[in-house]
Tab-separated table of C-alpha atoms in Angstrom:
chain	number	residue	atom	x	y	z
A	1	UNK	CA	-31.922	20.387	-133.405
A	2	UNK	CA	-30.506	23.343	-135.344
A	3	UNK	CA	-26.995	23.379	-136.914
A	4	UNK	CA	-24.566	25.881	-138.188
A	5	UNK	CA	-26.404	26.380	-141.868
A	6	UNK	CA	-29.400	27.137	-139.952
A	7	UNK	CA	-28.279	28.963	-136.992
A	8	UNK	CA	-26.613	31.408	-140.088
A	9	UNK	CA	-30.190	32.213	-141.411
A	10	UNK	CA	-31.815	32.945	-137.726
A	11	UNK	CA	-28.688	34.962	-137.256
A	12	UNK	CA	-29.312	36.884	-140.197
A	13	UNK	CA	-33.242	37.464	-139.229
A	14	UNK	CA	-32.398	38.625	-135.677
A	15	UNK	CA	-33.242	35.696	-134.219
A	16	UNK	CA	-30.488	33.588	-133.155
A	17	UNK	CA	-29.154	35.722	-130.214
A	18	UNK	CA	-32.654	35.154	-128.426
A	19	UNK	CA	-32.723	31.551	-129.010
A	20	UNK	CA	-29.461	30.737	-128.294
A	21	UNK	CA	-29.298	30.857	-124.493
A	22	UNK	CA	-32.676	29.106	-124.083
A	23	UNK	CA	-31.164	25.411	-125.590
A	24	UNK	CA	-28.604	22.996	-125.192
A	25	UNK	CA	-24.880	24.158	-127.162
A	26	UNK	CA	-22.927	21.280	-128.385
A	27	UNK	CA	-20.623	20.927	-130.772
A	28	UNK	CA	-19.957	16.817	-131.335
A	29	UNK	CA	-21.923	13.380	-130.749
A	30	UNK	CA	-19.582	10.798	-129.661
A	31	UNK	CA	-19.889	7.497	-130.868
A	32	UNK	CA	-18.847	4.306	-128.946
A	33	UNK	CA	-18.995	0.494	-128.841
A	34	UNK	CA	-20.623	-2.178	-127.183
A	35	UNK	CA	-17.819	-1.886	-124.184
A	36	UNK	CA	-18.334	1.923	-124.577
A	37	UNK	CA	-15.898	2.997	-126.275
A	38	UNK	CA	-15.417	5.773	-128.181
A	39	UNK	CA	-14.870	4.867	-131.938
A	40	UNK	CA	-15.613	8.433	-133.814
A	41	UNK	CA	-16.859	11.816	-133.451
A	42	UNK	CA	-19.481	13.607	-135.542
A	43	UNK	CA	-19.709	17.530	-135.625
A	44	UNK	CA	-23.038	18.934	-135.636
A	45	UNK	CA	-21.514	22.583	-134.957
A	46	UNK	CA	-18.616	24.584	-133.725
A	47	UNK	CA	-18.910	28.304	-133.679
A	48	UNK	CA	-14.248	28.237	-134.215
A	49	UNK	CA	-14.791	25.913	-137.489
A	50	UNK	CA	-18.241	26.970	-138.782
A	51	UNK	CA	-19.605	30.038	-137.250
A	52	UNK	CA	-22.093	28.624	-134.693
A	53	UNK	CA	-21.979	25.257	-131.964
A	54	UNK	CA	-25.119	23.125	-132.889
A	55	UNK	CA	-28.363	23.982	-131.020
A	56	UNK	CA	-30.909	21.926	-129.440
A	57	UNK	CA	-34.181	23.443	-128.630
A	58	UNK	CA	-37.597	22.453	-127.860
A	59	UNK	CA	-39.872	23.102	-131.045
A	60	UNK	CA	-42.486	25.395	-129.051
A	61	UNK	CA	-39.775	28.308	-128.138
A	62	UNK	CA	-38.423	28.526	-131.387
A	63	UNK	CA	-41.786	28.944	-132.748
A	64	UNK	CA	-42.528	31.337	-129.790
A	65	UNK	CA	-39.758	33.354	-131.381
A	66	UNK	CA	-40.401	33.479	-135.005
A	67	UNK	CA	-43.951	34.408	-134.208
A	68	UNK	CA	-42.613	37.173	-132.630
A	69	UNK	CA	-40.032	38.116	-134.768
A	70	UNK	CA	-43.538	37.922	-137.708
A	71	UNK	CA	-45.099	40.336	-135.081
A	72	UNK	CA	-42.498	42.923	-134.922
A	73	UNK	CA	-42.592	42.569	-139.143
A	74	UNK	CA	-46.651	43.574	-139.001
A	75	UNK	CA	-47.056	40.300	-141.167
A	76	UNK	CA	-50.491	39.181	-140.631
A	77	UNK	CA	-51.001	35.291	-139.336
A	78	UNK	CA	-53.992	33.577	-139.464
A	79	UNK	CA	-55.123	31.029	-136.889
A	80	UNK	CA	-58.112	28.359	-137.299
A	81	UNK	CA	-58.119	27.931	-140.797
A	82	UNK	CA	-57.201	24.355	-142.945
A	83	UNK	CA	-55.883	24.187	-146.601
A	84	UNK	CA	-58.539	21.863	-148.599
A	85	UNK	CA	-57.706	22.550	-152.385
A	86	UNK	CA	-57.075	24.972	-155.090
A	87	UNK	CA	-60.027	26.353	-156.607
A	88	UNK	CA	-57.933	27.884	-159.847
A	89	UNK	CA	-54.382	29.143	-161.042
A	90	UNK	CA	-54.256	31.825	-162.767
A	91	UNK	CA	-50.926	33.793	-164.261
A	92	UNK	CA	-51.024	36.305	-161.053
A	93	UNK	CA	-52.706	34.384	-158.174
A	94	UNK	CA	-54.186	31.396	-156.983
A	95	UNK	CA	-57.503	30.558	-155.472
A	96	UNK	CA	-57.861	27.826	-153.006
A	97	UNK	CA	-60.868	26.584	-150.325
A	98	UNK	CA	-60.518	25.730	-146.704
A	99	UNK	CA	-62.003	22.797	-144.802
A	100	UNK	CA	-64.685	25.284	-143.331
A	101	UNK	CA	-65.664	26.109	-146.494
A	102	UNK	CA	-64.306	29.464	-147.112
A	103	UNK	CA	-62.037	30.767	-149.598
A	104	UNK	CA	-59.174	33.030	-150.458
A	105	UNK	CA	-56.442	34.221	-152.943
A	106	UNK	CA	-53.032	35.288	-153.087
A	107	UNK	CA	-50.191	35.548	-155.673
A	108	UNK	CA	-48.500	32.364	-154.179
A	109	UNK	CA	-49.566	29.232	-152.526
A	110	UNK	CA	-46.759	27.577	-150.360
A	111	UNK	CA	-47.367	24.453	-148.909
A	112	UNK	CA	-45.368	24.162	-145.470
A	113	UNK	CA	-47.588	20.968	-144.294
A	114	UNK	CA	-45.353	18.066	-143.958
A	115	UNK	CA	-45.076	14.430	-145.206
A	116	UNK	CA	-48.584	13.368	-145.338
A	117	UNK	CA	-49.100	17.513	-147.217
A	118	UNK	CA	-52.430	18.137	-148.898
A	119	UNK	CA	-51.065	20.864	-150.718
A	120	UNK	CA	-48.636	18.374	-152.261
A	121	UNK	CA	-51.639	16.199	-153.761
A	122	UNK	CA	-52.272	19.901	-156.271
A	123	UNK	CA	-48.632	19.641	-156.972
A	124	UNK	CA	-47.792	16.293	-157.743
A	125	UNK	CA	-51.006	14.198	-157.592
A	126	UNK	CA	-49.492	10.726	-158.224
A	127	UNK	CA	-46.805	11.177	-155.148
A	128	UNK	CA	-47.351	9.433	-151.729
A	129	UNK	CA	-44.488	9.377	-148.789
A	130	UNK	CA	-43.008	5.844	-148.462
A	131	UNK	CA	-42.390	3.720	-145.026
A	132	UNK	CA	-38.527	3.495	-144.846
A	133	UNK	CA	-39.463	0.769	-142.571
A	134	UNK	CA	-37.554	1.986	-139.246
A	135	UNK	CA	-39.471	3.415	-135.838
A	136	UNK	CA	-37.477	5.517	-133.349
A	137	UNK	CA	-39.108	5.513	-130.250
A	138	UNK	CA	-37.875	8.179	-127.955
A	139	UNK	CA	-38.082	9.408	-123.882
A	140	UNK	CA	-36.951	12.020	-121.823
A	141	UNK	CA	-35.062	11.222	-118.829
A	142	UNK	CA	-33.777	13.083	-116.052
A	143	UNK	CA	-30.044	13.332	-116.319
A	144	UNK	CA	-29.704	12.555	-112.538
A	145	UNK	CA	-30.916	9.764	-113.055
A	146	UNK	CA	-28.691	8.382	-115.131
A	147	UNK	CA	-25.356	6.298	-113.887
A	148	UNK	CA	-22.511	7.311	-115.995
A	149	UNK	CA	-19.847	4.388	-115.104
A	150	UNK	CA	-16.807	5.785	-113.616
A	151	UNK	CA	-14.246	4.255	-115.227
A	152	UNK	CA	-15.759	5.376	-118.851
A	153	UNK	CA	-15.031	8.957	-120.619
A	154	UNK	CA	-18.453	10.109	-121.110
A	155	UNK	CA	-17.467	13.625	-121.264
A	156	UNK	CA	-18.907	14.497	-124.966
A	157	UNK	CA	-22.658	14.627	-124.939
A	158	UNK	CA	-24.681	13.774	-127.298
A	159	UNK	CA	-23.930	9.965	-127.658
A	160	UNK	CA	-24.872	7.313	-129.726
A	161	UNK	CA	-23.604	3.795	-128.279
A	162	UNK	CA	-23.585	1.059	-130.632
A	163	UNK	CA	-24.852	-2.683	-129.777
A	164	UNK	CA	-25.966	-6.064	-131.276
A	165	UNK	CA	-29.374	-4.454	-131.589
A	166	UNK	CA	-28.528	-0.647	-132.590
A	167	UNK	CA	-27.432	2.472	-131.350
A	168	UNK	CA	-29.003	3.781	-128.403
A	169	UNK	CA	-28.798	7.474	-128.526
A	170	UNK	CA	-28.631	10.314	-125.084
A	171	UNK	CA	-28.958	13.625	-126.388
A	172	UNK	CA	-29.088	16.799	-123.713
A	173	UNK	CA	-31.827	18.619	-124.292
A	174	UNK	CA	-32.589	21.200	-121.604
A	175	UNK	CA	-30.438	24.763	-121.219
A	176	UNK	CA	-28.555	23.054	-118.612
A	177	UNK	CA	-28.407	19.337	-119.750
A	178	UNK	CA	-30.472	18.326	-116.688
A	179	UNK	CA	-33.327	16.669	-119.175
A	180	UNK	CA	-31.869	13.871	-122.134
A	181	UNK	CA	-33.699	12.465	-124.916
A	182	UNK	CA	-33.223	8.640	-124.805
A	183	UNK	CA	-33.858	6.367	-127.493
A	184	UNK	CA	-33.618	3.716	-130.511
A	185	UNK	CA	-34.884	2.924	-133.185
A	186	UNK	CA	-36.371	-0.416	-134.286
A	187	UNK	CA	-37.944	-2.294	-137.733
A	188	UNK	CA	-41.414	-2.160	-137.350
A	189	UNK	CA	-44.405	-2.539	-140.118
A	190	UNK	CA	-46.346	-0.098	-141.500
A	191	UNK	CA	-49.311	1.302	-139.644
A	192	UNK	CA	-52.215	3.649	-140.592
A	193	UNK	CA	-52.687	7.236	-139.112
A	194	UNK	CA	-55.033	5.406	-137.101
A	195	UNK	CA	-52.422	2.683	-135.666
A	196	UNK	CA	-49.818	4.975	-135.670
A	197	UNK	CA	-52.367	7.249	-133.055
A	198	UNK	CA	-52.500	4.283	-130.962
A	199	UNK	CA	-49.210	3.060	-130.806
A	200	UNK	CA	-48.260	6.603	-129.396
A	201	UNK	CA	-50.838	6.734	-126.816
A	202	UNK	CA	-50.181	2.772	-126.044
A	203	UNK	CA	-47.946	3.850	-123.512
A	204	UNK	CA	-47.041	0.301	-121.630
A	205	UNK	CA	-46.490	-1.015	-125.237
A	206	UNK	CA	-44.448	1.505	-125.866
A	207	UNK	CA	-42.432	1.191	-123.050
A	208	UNK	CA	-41.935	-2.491	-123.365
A	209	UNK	CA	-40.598	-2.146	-127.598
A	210	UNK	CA	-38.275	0.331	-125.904
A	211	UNK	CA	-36.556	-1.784	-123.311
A	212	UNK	CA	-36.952	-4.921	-125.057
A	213	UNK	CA	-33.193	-6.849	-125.341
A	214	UNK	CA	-32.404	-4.680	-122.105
A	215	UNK	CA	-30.069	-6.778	-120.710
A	216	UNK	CA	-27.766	-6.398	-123.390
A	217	UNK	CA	-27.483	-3.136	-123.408
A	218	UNK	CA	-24.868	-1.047	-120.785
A	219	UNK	CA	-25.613	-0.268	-117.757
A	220	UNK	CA	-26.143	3.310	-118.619
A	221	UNK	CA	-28.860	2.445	-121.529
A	222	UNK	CA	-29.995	0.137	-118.795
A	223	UNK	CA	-30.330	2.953	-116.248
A	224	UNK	CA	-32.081	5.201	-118.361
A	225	UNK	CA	-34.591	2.297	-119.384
A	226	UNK	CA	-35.182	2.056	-115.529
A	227	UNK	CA	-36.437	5.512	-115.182
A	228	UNK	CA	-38.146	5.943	-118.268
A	229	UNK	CA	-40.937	9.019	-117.542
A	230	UNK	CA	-43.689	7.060	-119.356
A	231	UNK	CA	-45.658	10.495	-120.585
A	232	UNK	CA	-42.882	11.334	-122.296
A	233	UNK	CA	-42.488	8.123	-124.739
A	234	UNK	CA	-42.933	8.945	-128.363
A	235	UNK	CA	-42.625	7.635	-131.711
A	236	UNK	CA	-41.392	9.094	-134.877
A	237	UNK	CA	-41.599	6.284	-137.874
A	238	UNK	CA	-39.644	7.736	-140.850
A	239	UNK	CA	-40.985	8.506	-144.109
A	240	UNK	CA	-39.160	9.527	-147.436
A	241	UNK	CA	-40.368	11.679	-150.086
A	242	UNK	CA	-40.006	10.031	-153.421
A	243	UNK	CA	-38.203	12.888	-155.726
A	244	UNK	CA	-40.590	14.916	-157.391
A	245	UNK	CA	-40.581	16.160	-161.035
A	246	UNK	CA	-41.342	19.734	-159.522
A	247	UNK	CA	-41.814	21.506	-156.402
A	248	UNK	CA	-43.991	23.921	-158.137
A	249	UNK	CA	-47.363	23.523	-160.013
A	250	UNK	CA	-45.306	23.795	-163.168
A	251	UNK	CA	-48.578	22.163	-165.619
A	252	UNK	CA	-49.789	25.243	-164.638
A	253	UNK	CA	-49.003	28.539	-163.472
A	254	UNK	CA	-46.237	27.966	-161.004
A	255	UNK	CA	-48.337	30.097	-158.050
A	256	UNK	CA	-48.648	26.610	-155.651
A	257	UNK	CA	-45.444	25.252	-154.861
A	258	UNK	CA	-44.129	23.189	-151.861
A	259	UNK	CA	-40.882	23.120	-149.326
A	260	UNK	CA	-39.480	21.503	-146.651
A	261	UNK	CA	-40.378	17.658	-145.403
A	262	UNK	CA	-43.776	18.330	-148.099
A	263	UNK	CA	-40.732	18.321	-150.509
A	264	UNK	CA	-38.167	16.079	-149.680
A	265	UNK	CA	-38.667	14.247	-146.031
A	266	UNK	CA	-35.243	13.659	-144.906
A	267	UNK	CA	-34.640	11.130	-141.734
A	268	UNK	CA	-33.282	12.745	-138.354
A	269	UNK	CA	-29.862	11.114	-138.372
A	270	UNK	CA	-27.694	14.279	-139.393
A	271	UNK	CA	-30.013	16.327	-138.048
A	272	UNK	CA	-30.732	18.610	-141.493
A	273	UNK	CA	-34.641	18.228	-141.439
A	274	UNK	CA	-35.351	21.873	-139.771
A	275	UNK	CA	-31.951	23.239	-141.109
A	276	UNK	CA	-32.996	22.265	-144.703
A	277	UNK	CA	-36.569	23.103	-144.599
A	278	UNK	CA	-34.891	26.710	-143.158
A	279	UNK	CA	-32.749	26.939	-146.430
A	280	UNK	CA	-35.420	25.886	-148.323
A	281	UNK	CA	-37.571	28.702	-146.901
A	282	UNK	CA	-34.338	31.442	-147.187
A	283	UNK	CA	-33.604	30.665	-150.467
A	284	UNK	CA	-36.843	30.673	-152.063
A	285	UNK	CA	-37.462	34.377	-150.237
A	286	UNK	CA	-34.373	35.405	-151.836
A	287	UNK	CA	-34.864	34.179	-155.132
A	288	UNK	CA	-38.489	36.396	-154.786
A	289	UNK	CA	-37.363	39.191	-153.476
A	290	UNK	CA	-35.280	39.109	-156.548
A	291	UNK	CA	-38.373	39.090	-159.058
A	292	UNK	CA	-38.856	42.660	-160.589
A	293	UNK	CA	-41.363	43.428	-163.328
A	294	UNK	CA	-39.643	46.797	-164.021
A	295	UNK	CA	-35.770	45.259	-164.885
A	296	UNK	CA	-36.819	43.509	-168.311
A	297	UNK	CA	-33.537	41.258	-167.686
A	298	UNK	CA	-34.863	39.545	-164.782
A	299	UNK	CA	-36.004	35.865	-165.413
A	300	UNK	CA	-39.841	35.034	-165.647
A	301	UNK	CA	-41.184	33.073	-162.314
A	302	UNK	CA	-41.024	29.711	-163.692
A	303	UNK	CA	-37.266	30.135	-164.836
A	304	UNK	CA	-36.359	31.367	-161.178
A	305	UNK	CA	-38.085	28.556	-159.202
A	306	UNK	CA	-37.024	26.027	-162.176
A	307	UNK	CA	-33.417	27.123	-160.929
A	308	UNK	CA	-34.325	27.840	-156.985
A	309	UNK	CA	-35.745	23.561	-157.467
A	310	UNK	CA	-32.199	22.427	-158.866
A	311	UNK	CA	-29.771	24.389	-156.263
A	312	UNK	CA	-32.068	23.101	-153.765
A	313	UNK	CA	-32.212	19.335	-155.101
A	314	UNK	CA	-28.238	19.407	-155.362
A	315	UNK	CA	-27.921	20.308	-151.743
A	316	UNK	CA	-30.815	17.958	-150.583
A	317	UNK	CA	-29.115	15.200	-152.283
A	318	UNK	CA	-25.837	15.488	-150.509
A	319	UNK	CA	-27.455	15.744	-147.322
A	320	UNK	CA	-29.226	12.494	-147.674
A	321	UNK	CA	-26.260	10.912	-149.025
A	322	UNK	CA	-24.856	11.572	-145.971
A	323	UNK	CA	-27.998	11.389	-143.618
A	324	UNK	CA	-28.069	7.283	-145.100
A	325	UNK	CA	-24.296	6.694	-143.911
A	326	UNK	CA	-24.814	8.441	-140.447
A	327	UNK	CA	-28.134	6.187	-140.259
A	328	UNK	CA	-25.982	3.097	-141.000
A	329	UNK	CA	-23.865	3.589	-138.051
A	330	UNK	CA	-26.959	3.223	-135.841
A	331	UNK	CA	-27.548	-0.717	-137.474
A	332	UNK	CA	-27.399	-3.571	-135.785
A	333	UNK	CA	-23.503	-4.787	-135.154
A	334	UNK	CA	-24.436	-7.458	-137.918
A	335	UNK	CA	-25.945	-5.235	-140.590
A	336	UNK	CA	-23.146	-2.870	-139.725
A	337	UNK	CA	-20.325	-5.485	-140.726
A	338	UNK	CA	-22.202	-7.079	-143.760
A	339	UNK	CA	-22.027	-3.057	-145.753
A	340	UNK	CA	-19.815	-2.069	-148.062
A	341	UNK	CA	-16.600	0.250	-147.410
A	342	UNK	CA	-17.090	3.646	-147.145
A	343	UNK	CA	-21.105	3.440	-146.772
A	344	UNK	CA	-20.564	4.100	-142.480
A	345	UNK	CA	-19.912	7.922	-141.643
A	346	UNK	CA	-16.086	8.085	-140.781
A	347	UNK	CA	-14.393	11.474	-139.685
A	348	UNK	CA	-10.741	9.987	-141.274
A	349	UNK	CA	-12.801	10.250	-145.006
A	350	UNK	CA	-15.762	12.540	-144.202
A	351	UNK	CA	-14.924	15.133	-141.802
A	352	UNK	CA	-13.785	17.552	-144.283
A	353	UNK	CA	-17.225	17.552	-146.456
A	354	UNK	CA	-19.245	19.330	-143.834
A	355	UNK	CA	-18.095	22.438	-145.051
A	356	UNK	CA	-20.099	22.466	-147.946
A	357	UNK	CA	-23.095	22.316	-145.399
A	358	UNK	CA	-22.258	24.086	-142.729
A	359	UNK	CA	-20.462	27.131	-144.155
A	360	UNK	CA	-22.827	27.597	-147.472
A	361	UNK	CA	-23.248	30.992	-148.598
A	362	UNK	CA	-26.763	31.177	-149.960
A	363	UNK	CA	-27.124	34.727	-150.943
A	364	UNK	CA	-24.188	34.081	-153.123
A	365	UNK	CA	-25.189	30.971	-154.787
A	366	UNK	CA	-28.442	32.725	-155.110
A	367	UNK	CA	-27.150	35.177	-157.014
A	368	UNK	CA	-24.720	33.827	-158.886
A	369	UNK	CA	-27.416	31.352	-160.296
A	370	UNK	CA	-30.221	34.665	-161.168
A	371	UNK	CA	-27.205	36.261	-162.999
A	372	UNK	CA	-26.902	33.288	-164.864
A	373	UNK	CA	-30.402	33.186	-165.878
A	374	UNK	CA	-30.221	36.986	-166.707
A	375	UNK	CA	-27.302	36.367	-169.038
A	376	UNK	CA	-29.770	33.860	-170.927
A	377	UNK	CA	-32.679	35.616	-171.204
């Protein structure tokens, strides 16, 4: 899912306008209780308030797009080839090996590889994801066959319905609607890679975690559980970056350095992890294209990604702060009751916030930061 912050950057790269008619628009996910009904409303776009609706779009055509947007750029891409290590850092470029043995250089190493990221292991050796614990397990349904009841307003989609167990979420995912992502998510233990492999392919088992406590779900959970696609059953367990000291390979030279969920994981809940790791990406490019040996003013790479790491960390940190009190809305009733005030997502206290993320100007804070670093040098 893409929201307004990052439907601003695709806009700006001539993208948006050829992605947006091959998704689902939206603009809120309702929220409703156990008798279905609805108790608040969360914005995840709306082109009057912030530019753009939210977008939902399946992961292969938006990369379809980018690579051709690359194309049209005559920026070369590489297929087939598997980050191992760095070989050395140097004060102009970095050396590193692939798994098949062979090598190359380049001025700047940036690791794009996810939670579990090798490149991460150069940059901060000590730091391993950790197991937040939950498991979503998802489907995709056919909207016909769910049964919307009649006598319930069910006429904002995406919704997340709370229960004694969770929230079970239905999320439109198709151009039209006609395909919805179903799912919960559940405590479960650790696994290894390994396990977590064969939970996903353990299809039955799968199915069965899903649907377990069906009964006491509605009878539109309950019809989606009864027409469950099993090929379609995933799992996403959700990780969290510990902070890092530094996104770059600041012992060194500063030419490796890491974004996105290699960076700072974030869980699904506001849906930020794309639109972040989009910023992320926008922001550093900026701050580079900004780096000129010939204006003796401009600051030295480590001062501009030492800055580019704090505006980035600021806004990361809001968005989790707010990612953990849209996740607590999706506890059990129990869990839900026992928190504190103000730690549940409530549009009467929060709805006003989501201007900071959805209408950011990051050319501006971008520059206003550089000057700031020009002023000191």
């Amino acid at each position: 899912m893409l929201s307004p912050n990052a439907l601003r950057i695709l806009n700006s790269l001539g993208v948006y306008e050829r992605i947006r008619s091959k998704g689902y628009n939206f603009s809120m996910i309702a929220f409703k209780n156990e008798d279905e009904e609805t108790t608040d409303l969360y914005p995840l776009g709306d082109e009057h308030q912030y530019g753009y609706n939210a977008l939902r779009i399946y992961r292969q055509i938006l990369l379809d797009e980018l690579r051709s947007t690359v194309h049209a750029c005559d920026i070369p891409v590489t297929y087939g080839k598997k980050f191992s290590h760095v070989l050395s850092e140097s004060p102009t470029e970095v050396s590193f090996e692939f798994t098949d043995g062979s090598s190359a250089s380049a001025s700047l190493l940036i690791g794009t590889d996810g939670i579990h990221s090798t490149v991460r292991k150069y940059v901060s050796p000590s730091t391993s994801p950790g197991y937040s614990g939950v498991l979503a397990i998802t489907c995709a349904v056919p909207r016909s066959a769910l049964h919307f009841p009649p006598d319930k307003d069910y006429s904002i989609l995406p919704v997340g319905i709370h229960g004694a167990q969770g929230t079970f979420v239905l999320a439109p995912q198709d151009i039209d609607g006609s395909e919805v992502l179903a799912g919960t998510q559940k405590k479960y233990p650790e696994q290894t890679r390994e396990e977590w492999d064969r939970l996903f392919s353990a299809k039955d088992e799968l199915l069965a975690l899903l649907s377990s406590n069906k009964s006491t779900w509605p009878s539109l959970v309950q019809s989606a559980l009864n027409a469950v696609p099993k090929e379609t059953l995933s799992i996403w367990p959700f990780y969290i970056v510990p902070t890092l000291p530094s996104w770059t390979s600041s012992s060194h030279y500063n030419r490796v350095l890491i974004l996105g969920d290699a960076a700072h994981a974030i869980p699904p809940t506001a849906g930020q992890g794309a639109s972040q790791a989009f910023e992320d990406a926008f922001s550093l490019a900026f701050v580079l294209s900004q780096q000129s040996s010939s204006q003796p003013e401009t600051p030295d790479l480590a001062a501009a990604l030492g800055f580019w790491q704090t505006y980035r960390e600021a806004r990361i940190k809001r968005v989790v702060k707010l990612t953990l009190k849209l996740n607590n809305t999706r506890l059990p009733k129990a869990e839900r009751e026992a928190l504190d005030e103000g730690m549940i997502w409530s549009s009467e206290s929060d709805l006003g916030e989501l201007e900071w993320l959805y209408n950011h100007d990051i050319e501006e804070a971008m520059l206003a930061g550089l000057a700031g670093l020009k002023r000191m040098k």
